[in-house]
PDB file of C-alpha atoms and ligand atoms in Angstrom:
ATOM      1  CA  UNK D   1       0.000   0.000   0.000  1.00 52.00           C
ATOM      2  CA  UNK D   2       1.395   3.406  -0.879  1.00 57.00           C
ATOM      3  CA  UNK D   3       1.112   6.168   1.644  1.00 63.00           C
ATOM      4  CA  UNK D   4       0.515   9.738   0.566  1.00 60.00           C
ATOM      5  CA  UNK D   5       3.645  11.885   0.713  1.00 57.00           C
ATOM      6  CA  UNK D   6       4.001  13.357   4.173  1.00 60.00           C
ATOM      7  CA  UNK D   7       5.108  16.964   4.338  1.00 61.00           C
ATOM      8  CA  UNK D   8       8.483  17.142   6.065  1.00 81.00           C
ATOM      9  CA  UNK D   9       8.479  19.955   8.593  1.00 84.00           C
ATOM     10  CA  UNK D  10      12.279  20.044   8.671  1.00 87.00           C
ATOM     11  CA  UNK D  11      12.478  20.429   4.880  1.00 86.00           C
ATOM     12  CA  UNK D  12       9.839  23.158   4.985  1.00 87.00           C
ATOM     13  CA  UNK D  13      11.794  24.849   7.759  1.00 91.00           C
ATOM     14  CA  UNK D  14      15.060  24.833   5.807  1.00 94.00           C
ATOM     15  CA  UNK D  15      13.349  26.063   2.651  1.00 94.00           C
ATOM     16  CA  UNK D  16      11.699  28.929   4.502  1.00 94.00           C
ATOM     17  CA  UNK D  17      14.834  30.074   6.315  1.00 95.00           C
ATOM     18  CA  UNK D  18      16.941  29.731   3.151  1.00 97.00           C
ATOM     19  CA  UNK D  19      14.482  31.648   0.997  1.00 96.00           C
ATOM     20  CA  UNK D  20      14.571  34.520   3.494  1.00 96.00           C
ATOM     21  CA  UNK D  21      18.383  34.881   3.352  1.00 97.00           C
ATOM     22  CA  UNK D  22      19.133  38.146   1.543  1.00 97.00           C
ATOM     23  CA  UNK D  23      22.689  37.288   0.502  1.00 97.00           C
ATOM     24  CA  UNK D  24      25.423  34.639   0.555  1.00 97.00           C
ATOM     25  CA  UNK D  25      26.780  35.531   4.006  1.00 97.00           C
ATOM     26  CA  UNK D  26      23.324  35.490   5.560  1.00 97.00           C
ATOM     27  CA  UNK D  27      22.609  32.120   3.976  1.00 98.00           C
ATOM     28  CA  UNK D  28      25.898  30.674   5.229  1.00 98.00           C
ATOM     29  CA  UNK D  29      25.238  31.975   8.745  1.00 98.00           C
ATOM     30  CA  UNK D  30      21.765  30.426   8.679  1.00 97.00           C
ATOM     31  CA  UNK D  31      22.984  27.063   7.350  1.00 98.00           C
ATOM     32  CA  UNK D  32      25.921  26.532   9.735  1.00 98.00           C
ATOM     33  CA  UNK D  33      23.788  25.647  12.785  1.00 97.00           C
ATOM     34  CA  UNK D  34      21.300  23.530  10.763  1.00 97.00           C
ATOM     35  CA  UNK D  35      20.189  20.335  12.527  1.00 97.00           C
ATOM     36  CA  UNK D  36      17.357  19.350  10.202  1.00 97.00           C
ATOM     37  CA  UNK D  37      18.894  15.881   9.667  1.00 97.00           C
ATOM     38  CA  UNK D  38      19.331  14.363  13.138  1.00 97.00           C
ATOM     39  CA  UNK D  39      21.856  11.669  12.160  1.00 98.00           C
ATOM     40  CA  UNK D  40      24.060  13.964  10.078  1.00 98.00           C
ATOM     41  CA  UNK D  41      23.902  16.760  12.632  1.00 98.00           C
ATOM     42  CA  UNK D  42      25.060  14.316  15.331  1.00 98.00           C
ATOM     43  CA  UNK D  43      27.977  12.842  13.373  1.00 98.00           C
ATOM     44  CA  UNK D  44      29.389  15.749  11.311  1.00 98.00           C
ATOM     45  CA  UNK D  45      32.096  18.117  12.544  1.00 98.00           C
ATOM     46  CA  UNK D  46      30.581  21.082  10.736  1.00 98.00           C
ATOM     47  CA  UNK D  47      28.245  22.138   7.934  1.00 98.00           C
ATOM     48  CA  UNK D  48      30.179  22.640   4.693  1.00 98.00           C
ATOM     49  CA  UNK D  49      28.207  25.480   3.155  1.00 98.00           C
ATOM     50  CA  UNK D  50      30.280  25.836  -0.021  1.00 98.00           C
ATOM     51  CA  UNK D  51      32.354  28.568  -1.625  1.00 98.00           C
ATOM     52  CA  UNK D  52      31.709  31.351  -4.085  1.00 98.00           C
ATOM     53  CA  UNK D  53      33.883  34.048  -5.677  1.00 97.00           C
ATOM     54  CA  UNK D  54      33.824  37.222  -3.576  1.00 93.00           C
ATOM     55  CA  UNK D  55      32.139  40.181  -5.186  1.00 89.00           C
ATOM     56  CA  UNK D  56      31.195  38.792  -8.587  1.00 94.00           C
ATOM     57  CA  UNK D  57      28.846  36.339 -10.229  1.00 97.00           C
ATOM     58  CA  UNK D  58      30.462  32.917 -10.693  1.00 98.00           C
ATOM     59  CA  UNK D  59      31.162  31.928 -14.293  1.00 98.00           C
ATOM     60  CA  UNK D  60      29.978  28.452 -13.392  1.00 98.00           C
ATOM     61  CA  UNK D  61      29.067  26.312 -10.410  1.00 98.00           C
ATOM     62  CA  UNK D  62      30.420  22.891  -9.519  1.00 98.00           C
ATOM     63  CA  UNK D  63      27.911  20.838  -7.534  1.00 99.00           C
ATOM     64  CA  UNK D  64      28.997  17.635  -5.784  1.00 98.00           C
ATOM     65  CA  UNK D  65      27.189  15.150  -3.586  1.00 98.00           C
ATOM     66  CA  UNK D  66      28.193  15.759   0.038  1.00 98.00           C
ATOM     67  CA  UNK D  67      31.321  16.564   2.034  1.00 98.00           C
ATOM     68  CA  UNK D  68      33.856  13.821   2.752  1.00 98.00           C
ATOM     69  CA  UNK D  69      36.129  13.472   5.765  1.00 98.00           C
ATOM     70  CA  UNK D  70      38.601  16.217   4.774  1.00 98.00           C
ATOM     71  CA  UNK D  71      35.817  18.645   3.913  1.00 98.00           C
ATOM     72  CA  UNK D  72      34.118  17.867   7.240  1.00 98.00           C
ATOM     73  CA  UNK D  73      37.374  18.640   9.059  1.00 98.00           C
ATOM     74  CA  UNK D  74      38.278  21.809   7.152  1.00 98.00           C
ATOM     75  CA  UNK D  75      34.835  23.209   6.386  1.00 98.00           C
ATOM     76  CA  UNK D  76      35.742  23.632   2.703  1.00 98.00           C
ATOM     77  CA  UNK D  77      34.210  21.783  -0.285  1.00 98.00           C
ATOM     78  CA  UNK D  78      36.297  19.509  -2.518  1.00 98.00           C
ATOM     79  CA  UNK D  79      39.629  19.769  -0.716  1.00 98.00           C
ATOM     80  CA  UNK D  80      40.275  16.030  -0.115  1.00 98.00           C
ATOM     81  CA  UNK D  81      41.392  13.448  -2.671  1.00 97.00           C
ATOM     82  CA  UNK D  82      38.412  14.074  -4.951  1.00 98.00           C
ATOM     83  CA  UNK D  83      39.024  17.796  -4.730  1.00 98.00           C
ATOM     84  CA  UNK D  84      42.672  17.431  -5.661  1.00 98.00           C
ATOM     85  CA  UNK D  85      41.818  15.418  -8.754  1.00 98.00           C
ATOM     86  CA  UNK D  86      39.050  17.882  -9.580  1.00 98.00           C
ATOM     87  CA  UNK D  87      41.525  20.780  -9.361  1.00 98.00           C
ATOM     88  CA  UNK D  88      43.926  18.937 -11.659  1.00 98.00           C
ATOM     89  CA  UNK D  89      41.226  18.179 -14.261  1.00 98.00           C
ATOM     90  CA  UNK D  90      39.825  21.721 -14.086  1.00 98.00           C
ATOM     91  CA  UNK D  91      43.318  23.018 -14.856  1.00 98.00           C
ATOM     92  CA  UNK D  92      43.744  20.539 -17.717  1.00 98.00           C
ATOM     93  CA  UNK D  93      40.388  21.646 -19.125  1.00 98.00           C
ATOM     94  CA  UNK D  94      41.321  25.320 -18.843  1.00 98.00           C
ATOM     95  CA  UNK D  95      38.752  26.121 -16.146  1.00 98.00           C
ATOM     96  CA  UNK D  96      39.568  28.376 -13.193  1.00 97.00           C
ATOM     97  CA  UNK D  97      38.197  27.223  -9.840  1.00 97.00           C
ATOM     98  CA  UNK D  98      38.562  30.782  -8.507  1.00 97.00           C
ATOM     99  CA  UNK D  99      35.768  31.818 -10.883  1.00 97.00           C
ATOM    100  CA  UNK D 100      33.477  29.012  -9.777  1.00 98.00           C
ATOM    101  CA  UNK D 101      31.022  28.445  -6.988  1.00 98.00           C
ATOM    102  CA  UNK D 102      31.746  25.078  -5.358  1.00 98.00           C
ATOM    103  CA  UNK D 103      28.652  23.561  -3.774  1.00 98.00           C
ATOM    104  CA  UNK D 104      27.166  20.258  -2.687  1.00 98.00           C
ATOM    105  CA  UNK D 105      23.653  18.807  -2.769  1.00 98.00           C
ATOM    106  CA  UNK D 106      23.971  17.870   0.922  1.00 98.00           C
ATOM    107  CA  UNK D 107      26.007  20.088   3.231  1.00 98.00           C
ATOM    108  CA  UNK D 108      26.861  17.594   5.979  1.00 98.00           C
ATOM    109  CA  UNK D 109      29.098  14.547   5.741  1.00 98.00           C
ATOM    110  CA  UNK D 110      27.119  11.297   5.791  1.00 98.00           C
ATOM    111  CA  UNK D 111      28.688   8.752   8.174  1.00 98.00           C
ATOM    112  CA  UNK D 112      31.183   6.507   6.407  1.00 96.00           C
ATOM    113  CA  UNK D 113      30.627   8.568   3.220  1.00 95.00           C
ATOM    114  CA  UNK D 114      27.427   6.680   2.467  1.00 97.00           C
ATOM    115  CA  UNK D 115      25.221   8.118  -0.257  1.00 97.00           C
ATOM    116  CA  UNK D 116      22.881  10.776   1.124  1.00 98.00           C
ATOM    117  CA  UNK D 117      19.334   9.470   1.620  1.00 97.00           C
ATOM    118  CA  UNK D 118      16.347  10.923  -0.187  1.00 96.00           C
ATOM    119  CA  UNK D 119      14.946  12.693   2.901  1.00 96.00           C
ATOM    120  CA  UNK D 120      18.360  14.275   3.565  1.00 97.00           C
ATOM    121  CA  UNK D 121      18.557  15.505  -0.016  1.00 98.00           C
ATOM    122  CA  UNK D 122      15.005  16.826   0.260  1.00 97.00           C
ATOM    123  CA  UNK D 123      15.751  18.670   3.510  1.00 97.00           C
ATOM    124  CA  UNK D 124      19.007  20.167   2.297  1.00 98.00           C
ATOM    125  CA  UNK D 125      17.586  21.236  -1.071  1.00 97.00           C
ATOM    126  CA  UNK D 126      16.387  24.582   0.276  1.00 97.00           C
ATOM    127  CA  UNK D 127      19.964  25.673   0.891  1.00 98.00           C
ATOM    128  CA  UNK D 128      21.192  24.737  -2.593  1.00 98.00           C
ATOM    129  CA  UNK D 129      18.135  26.215  -4.290  1.00 98.00           C
ATOM    130  CA  UNK D 130      18.714  29.567  -2.587  1.00 98.00           C
ATOM    131  CA  UNK D 131      22.470  29.432  -3.277  1.00 98.00           C
ATOM    132  CA  UNK D 132      21.718  29.070  -6.981  1.00 98.00           C
ATOM    133  CA  UNK D 133      19.204  31.926  -6.858  1.00 98.00           C
ATOM    134  CA  UNK D 134      21.643  34.239  -5.084  1.00 98.00           C
ATOM    135  CA  UNK D 135      24.737  33.336  -7.111  1.00 98.00           C
ATOM    136  CA  UNK D 136      22.913  32.847 -10.419  1.00 98.00           C
ATOM    137  CA  UNK D 137      25.654  30.889 -12.232  1.00 98.00           C
ATOM    138  CA  UNK D 138      24.852  30.655 -15.966  1.00 98.00           C
ATOM    139  CA  UNK D 139      26.393  27.176 -16.121  1.00 98.00           C
ATOM    140  CA  UNK D 140      26.267  24.303 -13.618  1.00 98.00           C
ATOM    141  CA  UNK D 141      28.426  21.169 -13.644  1.00 98.00           C
ATOM    142  CA  UNK D 142      26.723  18.396 -11.673  1.00 98.00           C
ATOM    143  CA  UNK D 143      29.402  15.984 -10.461  1.00 98.00           C
ATOM    144  CA  UNK D 144      28.106  12.442 -10.015  1.00 98.00           C
ATOM    145  CA  UNK D 145      24.687  10.856  -9.874  1.00 98.00           C
ATOM    146  CA  UNK D 146      23.333  12.563  -6.732  1.00 98.00           C
ATOM    147  CA  UNK D 147      23.899  16.007  -8.229  1.00 98.00           C
ATOM    148  CA  UNK D 148      22.773  14.910 -11.705  1.00 98.00           C
ATOM    149  CA  UNK D 149      19.491  13.614 -10.275  1.00 98.00           C
ATOM    150  CA  UNK D 150      18.982  16.796  -8.253  1.00 98.00           C
ATOM    151  CA  UNK D 151      19.009  18.863 -11.439  1.00 98.00           C
ATOM    152  CA  UNK D 152      17.716  16.456 -14.082  1.00 98.00           C
ATOM    153  CA  UNK D 153      15.340  14.202 -12.159  1.00 97.00           C
ATOM    154  CA  UNK D 154      15.372  10.856 -10.348  1.00 96.00           C
ATOM    155  CA  UNK D 155      15.515   8.719 -13.500  1.00 97.00           C
ATOM    156  CA  UNK D 156      18.744  10.284 -14.716  1.00 98.00           C
ATOM    157  CA  UNK D 157      21.441   7.934 -16.031  1.00 97.00           C
ATOM    158  CA  UNK D 158      24.891   9.557 -16.156  1.00 96.00           C
ATOM    159  CA  UNK D 159      26.121   7.724 -19.236  1.00 95.00           C
ATOM    160  CA  UNK D 160      23.254   9.083 -21.337  1.00 97.00           C
ATOM    161  CA  UNK D 161      22.882  12.513 -19.692  1.00 98.00           C
ATOM    162  CA  UNK D 162      26.534  13.529 -19.911  1.00 97.00           C
ATOM    163  CA  UNK D 163      28.313  15.272 -22.766  1.00 95.00           C
ATOM    164  CA  UNK D 164      25.819  18.050 -23.428  1.00 97.00           C
ATOM    165  CA  UNK D 165      24.082  20.964 -21.734  1.00 98.00           C
ATOM    166  CA  UNK D 166      20.535  20.550 -20.402  1.00 98.00           C
ATOM    167  CA  UNK D 167      18.381  23.643 -19.950  1.00 98.00           C
ATOM    168  CA  UNK D 168      17.124  23.754 -16.349  1.00 97.00           C
ATOM    169  CA  UNK D 169      15.232  26.940 -15.465  1.00 94.00           C
ATOM    170  CA  UNK D 170      17.340  28.905 -17.931  1.00 95.00           C
ATOM    171  CA  UNK D 171      20.658  27.505 -16.719  1.00 97.00           C
ATOM    172  CA  UNK D 172      22.926  25.220 -18.753  1.00 98.00           C
ATOM    173  CA  UNK D 173      23.365  22.110 -16.618  1.00 98.00           C
ATOM    174  CA  UNK D 174      26.050  19.575 -17.535  1.00 98.00           C
ATOM    175  CA  UNK D 175      26.089  16.248 -15.728  1.00 98.00           C
ATOM    176  CA  UNK D 176      29.291  14.263 -15.535  1.00 98.00           C
ATOM    177  CA  UNK D 177      31.193  11.715 -13.478  1.00 98.00           C
ATOM    178  CA  UNK D 178      32.180  12.401  -9.908  1.00 98.00           C
ATOM    179  CA  UNK D 179      35.958  12.672  -9.381  1.00 98.00           C
ATOM    180  CA  UNK D 180      35.673   9.806  -6.857  1.00 97.00           C
ATOM    181  CA  UNK D 181      34.609   7.545  -9.765  1.00 97.00           C
ATOM    182  CA  UNK D 182      37.641   8.747 -11.711  1.00 96.00           C
ATOM    183  CA  UNK D 183      39.815   7.782  -8.733  1.00 97.00           C
ATOM    184  CA  UNK D 184      38.084   4.404  -8.324  1.00 96.00           C
ATOM    185  CA  UNK D 185      38.502   3.408 -11.983  1.00 94.00           C
ATOM    186  CA  UNK D 186      42.052   4.741 -12.160  1.00 94.00           C
ATOM    187  CA  UNK D 187      43.948   7.119 -14.457  1.00 93.00           C
ATOM    188  CA  UNK D 188      43.277   4.967 -17.554  1.00 95.00           C
ATOM    189  CA  UNK D 189      39.601   4.416 -16.708  1.00 94.00           C
ATOM    190  CA  UNK D 190      36.601   5.760 -18.601  1.00 95.00           C
ATOM    191  CA  UNK D 191      35.327   8.103 -15.841  1.00 96.00           C
ATOM    192  CA  UNK D 192      38.537  10.147 -15.726  1.00 97.00           C
ATOM    193  CA  UNK D 193      38.578  10.572 -19.510  1.00 97.00           C
ATOM    194  CA  UNK D 194      34.855  11.334 -19.541  1.00 97.00           C
ATOM    195  CA  UNK D 195      35.111  13.882 -16.753  1.00 98.00           C
ATOM    196  CA  UNK D 196      38.020  15.636 -18.487  1.00 98.00           C
ATOM    197  CA  UNK D 197      36.195  15.600 -21.829  1.00 98.00           C
ATOM    198  CA  UNK D 198      33.052  17.042 -20.231  1.00 98.00           C
ATOM    199  CA  UNK D 199      34.963  19.774 -18.377  1.00 98.00           C
ATOM    200  CA  UNK D 200      36.744  20.648 -21.621  1.00 98.00           C
ATOM    201  CA  UNK D 201      33.386  20.909 -23.384  1.00 98.00           C
ATOM    202  CA  UNK D 202      32.073  23.121 -20.568  1.00 98.00           C
ATOM    203  CA  UNK D 203      35.120  25.389 -20.922  1.00 98.00           C
ATOM    204  CA  UNK D 204      34.450  25.753 -24.644  1.00 97.00           C
ATOM    205  CA  UNK D 205      30.757  26.501 -24.074  1.00 96.00           C
ATOM    206  CA  UNK D 206      31.103  29.035 -21.233  1.00 97.00           C
ATOM    207  CA  UNK D 207      29.411  32.326 -22.045  1.00 92.00           C
TER     208      UNK D 207
HETATM  209  N1  URA Q 301      32.806  14.827  -2.662  1.00 92.57           N
HETATM  210  C1  URA Q 301      31.766  15.645  -2.876  1.00 92.57           C
HETATM  211  O1  URA Q 301      30.780  15.280  -3.507  1.00 92.57           O
HETATM  212  N2  URA Q 301      31.835  16.886  -2.378  1.00 92.57           N
HETATM  213  C2  URA Q 301      32.886  17.339  -1.699  1.00 92.57           C
HETATM  214  O2  URA Q 301      32.846  18.495  -1.285  1.00 92.57           O
HETATM  215  C3  URA Q 301      33.957  16.460  -1.491  1.00 92.57           C
HETATM  216  C4  URA Q 301      33.897  15.199  -1.979  1.00 92.57           C
HETATM  217 FE1  SF4 Q 302      20.812  20.735   7.496  1.00 92.57          FE
HETATM  218 FE2  SF4 Q 302      21.576  19.934   5.076  1.00 92.57          FE
HETATM  219 FE3  SF4 Q 302      23.032  19.261   7.206  1.00 92.57          FE
HETATM  220 FE4  SF4 Q 302      20.614  18.142   6.804  1.00 92.57          FE
HETATM  221  S1  SF4 Q 302      22.454  17.903   5.504  1.00 92.57           S
HETATM  222  S2  SF4 Q 302      21.440  18.958   8.767  1.00 92.57           S
HETATM  223  S3  SF4 Q 302      19.496  19.889   5.889  1.00 92.57           S
HETATM  224  S4  SF4 Q 302      22.684  21.368   6.416  1.00 92.57           S
END
């Protein structure tokens, strides 16, 4: 028997607080003490809000899944092993991280780096939605399946969605492999080549 969807008070709460944030700093200050997900709030070191260029609109946004251990310790997105490979591939593709917003679908590290659960993604979505409104990046690169699904829908398959821009609310959204997949399959593996090819295509298509 299917139950009707139950409104999630915590998700509504996040969405309301996020929507009321007038700017990036206010949003970050509101997100840092967030405890909408009881398990994540109890096990994380800190909320990893994300980063954005100071004083100007980002040329593009990178959106990952959730912080890992290094991000949880430092409070910065994509600074661990995945982040180091991402930096290397961005440089190879001719993209400048300093011009990018670096965000995640879920702002708290899931224990053991498990995939964030649907209710966690739903709760945290208010923060990301408002970040995108405030920063207004013309181009988004969704790294990995969690981010790809957030933008393109739950049925998204990376292998078929990647390699081109999708129009989402007037933004060009590219979905590609997560750098952790590129690490897992190794330097000669398909995900590393695919991620580099997609980032190179993004660089060529940037407005
Ligand atoms: N993986 C992610 O998806 N995001 C990070 O910030 C770090 C690792
Ligand atoms: Fe709040 Fe997002 Fe962390 Fe959940 S994952 S506690 S919604 S900041």
